[in-house]
Coordinates of C-alpha atoms in Angstrom, one line a residue:
M1 CA 0.0 0.0 0.0
G2 CA 1.3 3.4 -0.9
I3 CA 0.7 7.0 0.3
P4 CA -2.8 7.5 1.8
V5 CA -5.4 8.5 -0.9
R6 CA -6.3 11.8 0.8
Q7 CA -2.7 12.8 1.1
A8 CA -1.9 11.6 -2.5
V9 CA -4.7 13.7 -3.9
R10 CA -3.7 16.8 -2.0
V11 CA 0.0 16.4 -3.0
G12 CA -1.0 15.8 -6.6
A13 CA -3.0 19.0 -6.7
Y14 CA -0.1 20.8 -5.0
L15 CA 2.4 19.5 -7.6
L16 CA 0.1 20.5 -10.5
K17 CA -0.1 24.0 -9.0
Q18 CA 3.8 24.2 -8.9
K19 CA 3.9 23.0 -12.5
L20 CA 1.4 25.6 -13.7
A21 CA 3.5 28.2 -11.9
R22 CA 6.6 26.8 -13.6
R23 CA 8.4 26.4 -10.3
E24 CA 11.4 24.1 -10.6
K25 CA 12.1 23.8 -6.8
F26 CA 9.6 23.7 -4.0
A27 CA 8.9 21.9 -0.7
L28 CA 6.9 18.7 -0.5
T29 CA 7.6 17.9 3.1
L30 CA 9.0 20.1 5.8
E31 CA 11.3 18.4 8.3
L32 CA 10.5 20.6 11.4
E33 CA 12.7 20.3 14.4
P34 CA 11.3 22.5 17.2
L35 CA 13.9 21.1 19.7
F36 CA 17.0 18.9 19.9
A37 CA 16.5 17.5 23.4
C38 CA 15.6 13.8 23.8
N39 CA 14.8 11.4 26.5
L40 CA 16.9 8.7 24.8
A41 CA 20.5 8.5 23.6
C42 CA 20.4 6.3 20.5
A43 CA 23.6 5.1 19.0
G44 CA 22.7 6.1 15.4
C45 CA 21.6 9.6 16.3
G46 CA 23.5 12.6 17.5
K47 CA 20.9 15.2 18.2
I48 CA 21.7 15.3 22.0
Q49 CA 25.4 16.1 21.1
H50 CA 24.3 19.7 20.7
P51 CA 25.5 22.2 23.4
A52 CA 23.6 22.2 26.7
N53 CA 22.2 25.7 26.1
V54 CA 20.8 24.6 22.7
L55 CA 19.3 21.5 24.2
K56 CA 17.3 23.6 26.6
Q57 CA 15.7 25.7 23.8
R58 CA 12.2 25.2 22.5
M59 CA 11.0 26.8 19.2
P60 CA 8.0 29.1 19.7
V61 CA 4.8 27.8 18.0
E62 CA 4.5 31.1 16.1
Q63 CA 8.1 30.6 14.7
A64 CA 7.3 27.0 13.6
L65 CA 4.1 28.0 11.9
A66 CA 5.8 30.8 10.1
A67 CA 8.3 28.3 8.6
V68 CA 5.5 26.0 7.5
E69 CA 3.7 28.9 5.8
E70 CA 6.9 30.2 4.3
C71 CA 7.8 27.0 2.4
G72 CA 4.2 25.9 1.7
A73 CA 4.8 22.2 2.0
P74 CA 1.5 20.1 2.3
V75 CA 3.2 17.6 4.7
V76 CA 5.0 18.4 7.9
S77 CA 7.2 15.9 9.7
I78 CA 7.8 17.1 13.3
A79 CA 11.1 15.6 14.5
G80 CA 13.8 16.4 17.0
G81 CA 15.0 15.3 19.5
E82 CA 11.7 14.1 21.0
P83 CA 8.9 16.4 20.0
L84 CA 6.7 15.3 22.9
M85 CA 9.1 17.1 25.3
H86 CA 8.0 20.4 23.7
P87 CA 5.6 22.1 26.2
Q88 CA 3.3 23.3 23.4
I89 CA 3.5 20.4 21.0
E90 CA -0.2 19.8 21.0
V91 CA -0.8 23.5 20.2
L92 CA 1.5 23.3 17.2
V93 CA -0.1 20.1 15.9
D94 CA -3.6 21.5 16.3
E95 CA -2.7 24.7 14.4
L96 CA -1.2 22.6 11.5
V97 CA -4.3 20.3 11.4
K98 CA -6.5 23.4 11.2
R99 CA -4.5 24.4 8.1
K100 CA -5.1 20.9 6.7
K101 CA -1.4 20.0 6.7
F102 CA -0.6 16.3 6.9
V103 CA 1.3 16.0 10.2
Y104 CA 3.6 13.2 11.2
L105 CA 4.8 13.5 14.8
C106 CA 8.0 11.4 15.1
T107 CA 8.4 9.9 18.5
N108 CA 9.9 7.1 20.5
A109 CA 6.5 6.8 22.1
L110 CA 7.7 6.8 25.7
L111 CA 6.0 10.1 26.6
M112 CA 2.7 9.3 24.8
P113 CA 0.8 8.3 28.0
R114 CA 1.5 11.8 29.5
K115 CA 0.6 13.7 26.4
I116 CA -2.0 11.8 24.5
D117 CA -5.1 13.3 26.2
K118 CA -4.0 16.7 24.7
F119 CA -4.3 15.4 21.1
T120 CA -7.4 14.8 19.0
P121 CA -7.5 12.0 16.3
S122 CA -7.6 13.4 12.8
P123 CA -7.0 12.0 9.3
Y124 CA -4.4 14.8 9.0
F125 CA -2.4 13.6 12.1
S126 CA -0.3 10.6 12.7
F127 CA 2.0 9.5 15.5
A128 CA 5.1 8.3 13.6
V129 CA 6.7 5.8 16.1
H130 CA 10.3 4.8 15.7
I131 CA 10.6 1.0 15.8
D132 CA 14.0 -0.3 14.6
G133 CA 13.5 -4.0 15.1
L134 CA 11.9 -6.5 17.5
E135 CA 12.5 -6.2 21.2
E136 CA 16.2 -7.1 21.5
R137 CA 17.2 -5.3 18.4
H138 CA 15.2 -2.2 19.1
D139 CA 16.3 -1.9 22.7
A140 CA 19.9 -2.2 21.5
S141 CA 19.4 0.5 18.9
V142 CA 18.0 3.0 21.5
C143 CA 20.6 1.9 24.1
K144 CA 18.0 1.2 26.7
E145 CA 16.1 -2.0 27.8
G146 CA 12.4 -2.0 28.0
V147 CA 11.7 0.7 25.4
F148 CA 10.3 -1.7 22.8
A149 CA 7.7 -3.1 25.2
Q150 CA 6.6 0.4 26.4
A151 CA 6.4 1.6 22.8
V152 CA 4.2 -1.3 21.7
D153 CA 1.9 -0.8 24.7
N154 CA 1.6 2.9 24.1
V155 CA 0.9 2.4 20.4
K156 CA -1.9 0.0 21.2
D157 CA -3.4 2.5 23.6
A158 CA -3.3 5.2 21.0
Q159 CA -5.0 2.9 18.5
R160 CA -7.8 2.2 20.9
R161 CA -8.3 5.9 21.2
G162 CA -8.6 6.2 17.4
F163 CA -5.3 7.7 16.5
R164 CA -3.5 7.0 13.2
I165 CA -0.2 5.2 13.8
T166 CA 2.7 5.0 11.3
T167 CA 6.1 3.7 12.0
N168 CA 9.6 4.6 10.9
S169 CA 12.3 1.9 10.9
T170 CA 16.0 2.5 10.3
F171 CA 18.1 -0.4 9.4
F172 CA 21.9 -0.9 9.8
T173 CA 24.6 -3.3 8.7
T174 CA 23.8 -5.3 11.8
D175 CA 20.3 -6.1 10.3
T176 CA 19.7 -9.2 8.1
P177 CA 17.0 -9.7 5.6
Q178 CA 15.2 -12.1 8.1
S179 CA 15.4 -9.5 10.9
V180 CA 13.9 -6.9 8.7
I181 CA 11.1 -9.2 7.5
E182 CA 10.3 -10.2 11.1
V183 CA 9.8 -6.6 12.3
L184 CA 7.8 -5.6 9.2
D185 CA 5.6 -8.6 9.6
F186 CA 5.1 -7.7 13.3
L187 CA 4.3 -4.1 12.6
N188 CA 2.0 -4.9 9.7
N189 CA 0.2 -8.1 10.9
D190 CA 0.4 -8.1 14.7
L191 CA 0.6 -4.4 15.8
K192 CA -1.5 -3.5 12.7
V193 CA -0.1 0.0 12.3
D194 CA -1.7 2.1 9.5
Q195 CA 1.5 2.4 7.5
M196 CA 5.3 1.9 7.7
M197 CA 8.3 3.9 6.5
L198 CA 11.8 2.4 5.9
S199 CA 15.1 4.1 5.9
P200 CA 18.6 2.7 5.4
A201 CA 20.9 4.0 8.1
Y202 CA 22.8 7.0 6.7
A203 CA 26.1 8.6 7.8
Y204 CA 25.0 11.2 10.3
D205 CA 28.3 12.7 11.6
K206 CA 27.1 13.4 15.1
A207 CA 26.0 9.8 15.8
P208 CA 28.1 7.9 18.4
D209 CA 28.1 4.8 16.2
Q210 CA 29.9 5.4 12.9
E211 CA 30.6 1.8 12.0
H212 CA 27.2 0.4 11.0
F213 CA 25.8 2.8 8.3
L214 CA 24.7 1.0 5.2
G215 CA 26.3 1.7 1.8
V216 CA 24.5 1.8 -1.5
S217 CA 25.3 -1.7 -2.6
E218 CA 24.6 -3.1 0.9
T219 CA 21.2 -1.3 1.0
R220 CA 20.2 -2.6 -2.4
E221 CA 21.2 -6.2 -1.5
L222 CA 19.4 -6.0 1.8
F223 CA 16.1 -4.8 0.4
K224 CA 16.3 -7.0 -2.7
K225 CA 16.2 -10.0 -0.4
V226 CA 13.6 -8.4 2.0
F227 CA 11.2 -7.7 -0.9
A228 CA 11.7 -11.0 -2.6
D229 CA 8.9 -13.6 -3.2
G230 CA 6.2 -11.0 -3.4
R231 CA 6.5 -10.0 0.3
R232 CA 6.6 -6.3 -0.5
K233 CA 3.0 -6.3 -1.8
K234 CA 1.6 -7.6 1.5
W235 CA 3.0 -4.8 3.7
R236 CA 1.4 -1.4 4.2
F237 CA 4.1 1.2 3.3
N238 CA 3.9 5.0 3.4
H239 CA 6.1 5.2 0.4
S240 CA 5.7 5.5 -3.4
P241 CA 6.3 2.2 -5.3
L242 CA 9.2 3.9 -7.1
F243 CA 11.0 4.7 -3.8
L244 CA 10.7 1.0 -2.9
D245 CA 12.1 0.2 -6.4
F246 CA 14.9 2.6 -5.6
L247 CA 15.8 0.9 -2.3
E248 CA 16.2 -2.5 -4.0
G249 CA 18.2 -1.1 -7.0
K250 CA 15.6 -1.4 -9.7
V251 CA 15.8 2.3 -10.5
D252 CA 18.2 5.1 -9.5
F253 CA 17.4 8.8 -8.9
S254 CA 19.2 12.0 -8.3
C255 CA 18.9 13.8 -4.9
T256 CA 16.2 16.5 -4.5
A257 CA 16.9 17.5 -0.9
W258 CA 15.4 20.9 -1.6
A259 CA 12.0 19.2 -1.6
I260 CA 12.3 18.0 2.1
P261 CA 14.0 21.0 3.7
S262 CA 14.9 21.0 7.4
Y263 CA 14.0 23.9 9.6
S264 CA 15.4 23.9 13.2
L265 CA 16.4 26.2 16.0
Y266 CA 19.4 27.2 13.8
G267 CA 17.3 28.0 10.7
W268 CA 17.1 26.3 7.3
Q269 CA 19.8 23.7 7.2
R270 CA 22.0 23.4 4.0
P271 CA 21.6 21.1 2.1
C272 CA 19.7 18.6 4.3
Y273 CA 19.4 17.6 7.9
L274 CA 22.2 15.0 7.5
M275 CA 24.8 17.6 6.5
N276 CA 25.7 20.9 8.0
D277 CA 27.0 23.3 5.5
G278 CA 25.5 26.3 7.2
Y279 CA 22.0 27.7 7.6
A280 CA 19.8 30.1 5.6
Q281 CA 17.5 32.6 7.2
S282 CA 14.6 31.9 4.8
Y283 CA 13.4 29.0 2.5
R284 CA 13.9 31.3 -0.5
E285 CA 17.5 31.9 0.5
L286 CA 18.0 28.2 1.0
L287 CA 16.7 27.5 -2.6
E288 CA 18.5 30.4 -4.3
D289 CA 21.8 30.5 -2.5
T290 CA 22.6 26.8 -2.3
D291 CA 24.6 25.1 -5.1
W292 CA 22.4 22.0 -5.3
S293 CA 24.5 20.6 -8.2
A294 CA 27.3 20.2 -5.7
Y295 CA 25.4 17.6 -3.7
G296 CA 24.2 14.1 -4.3
R297 CA 26.0 10.8 -5.2
G298 CA 28.8 11.5 -7.6
N299 CA 29.1 15.2 -6.6
D300 CA 30.0 15.2 -3.0
P301 CA 32.0 12.4 -1.3
R302 CA 29.8 12.7 1.8
C303 CA 26.8 11.7 -0.3
A304 CA 28.4 8.6 -1.7
N305 CA 26.5 6.1 0.4
C306 CA 23.3 8.0 1.0
M307 CA 19.9 6.6 0.0
A308 CA 18.0 8.6 2.6
H309 CA 14.3 9.4 2.1
C310 CA 15.0 13.1 2.6
G311 CA 16.9 13.2 -0.7
Y312 CA 15.2 10.4 -2.8
E313 CA 11.6 10.0 -1.7
P314 CA 10.7 13.4 -3.2
T315 CA 12.4 12.4 -6.5
S316 CA 10.4 9.3 -6.7
V317 CA 7.2 11.2 -6.0
L318 CA 7.9 13.7 -8.7
A319 CA 8.7 10.8 -11.1
T320 CA 5.5 9.1 -10.2
M321 CA 3.4 12.2 -10.7
G322 CA 5.2 12.9 -14.0
S323 CA 4.3 9.5 -15.5
L324 CA 0.7 8.2 -16.2
K325 CA 2.0 4.7 -16.0
E326 CA 3.6 5.2 -12.6
S327 CA 0.6 7.2 -11.3
L328 CA -1.7 4.3 -12.2
R329 CA 0.7 1.9 -10.6
A330 CA 0.7 3.9 -7.4
V331 CA -3.1 3.9 -7.3
R332 CA -3.2 0.2 -8.0
E333 CA -0.6 -0.7 -5.4
G334 CA -2.2 1.7 -2.9

């Protein structure tokens, strides 16, 4: 299953508007980071490596909304850090839903019991829970025992309350095709989440663990085996079919990081949230003053092993919308 129909229709209309306006670069999804603080210290993430005074900061709701309005993206992914640590996170979500933005609140799910009464179920809102494997594997990934069990319990409670739940799973060189299959089967068939997202682990320079990021050939080999024997068709993914093709090496794309810009306490990050080549003060400045041709595989050595969704999912969406054949395929597989 691909992107939700309501979201696909809205994004399609948005893309048509950009085409009619002859805009070459525009935002599809805003990666919004209203804080860097987190209640976990995962080995593959380095957000809490920021200075203590930065970790204490919380982006004002008005500032976050201004960034959303400025770039115009129809989808907003609220990340961090742990967004549920933000004292006004429910206010931010409510304001975005009122604007009919599709909101994905990325969370490790540990704080959901304390916060969930402040949220209202909506087709425009999803808790996007990070689950990187079954119990032993996930707890090792987040460097704390018991997190998997708590996350699963909290997801089930949210489902009973009527909330839409998606998951985001990052896979490393320590994963095998079988371990990936097992966690996807669990999320899809047992936990019955609405949809799942996949991401090969990418080289984030602040992460404590720098040894287990996947390269391009490793990513393709892993997902080719995971998707074999028709398994891919039985899982509910929040991805375009072309992005899944990309993961297993059936197609290749160029990076379009400008379509999923990252806005944080520092401003608009160049060129994406995985690299830090400075910050722009506006989305227009980010678009116009960044040499996008200098980035991507084959252009910048730091991009050599990247197959991250922030660079390649929007390319696959644009390719889907630009092809009648692929658009029909997306509808059929959705």
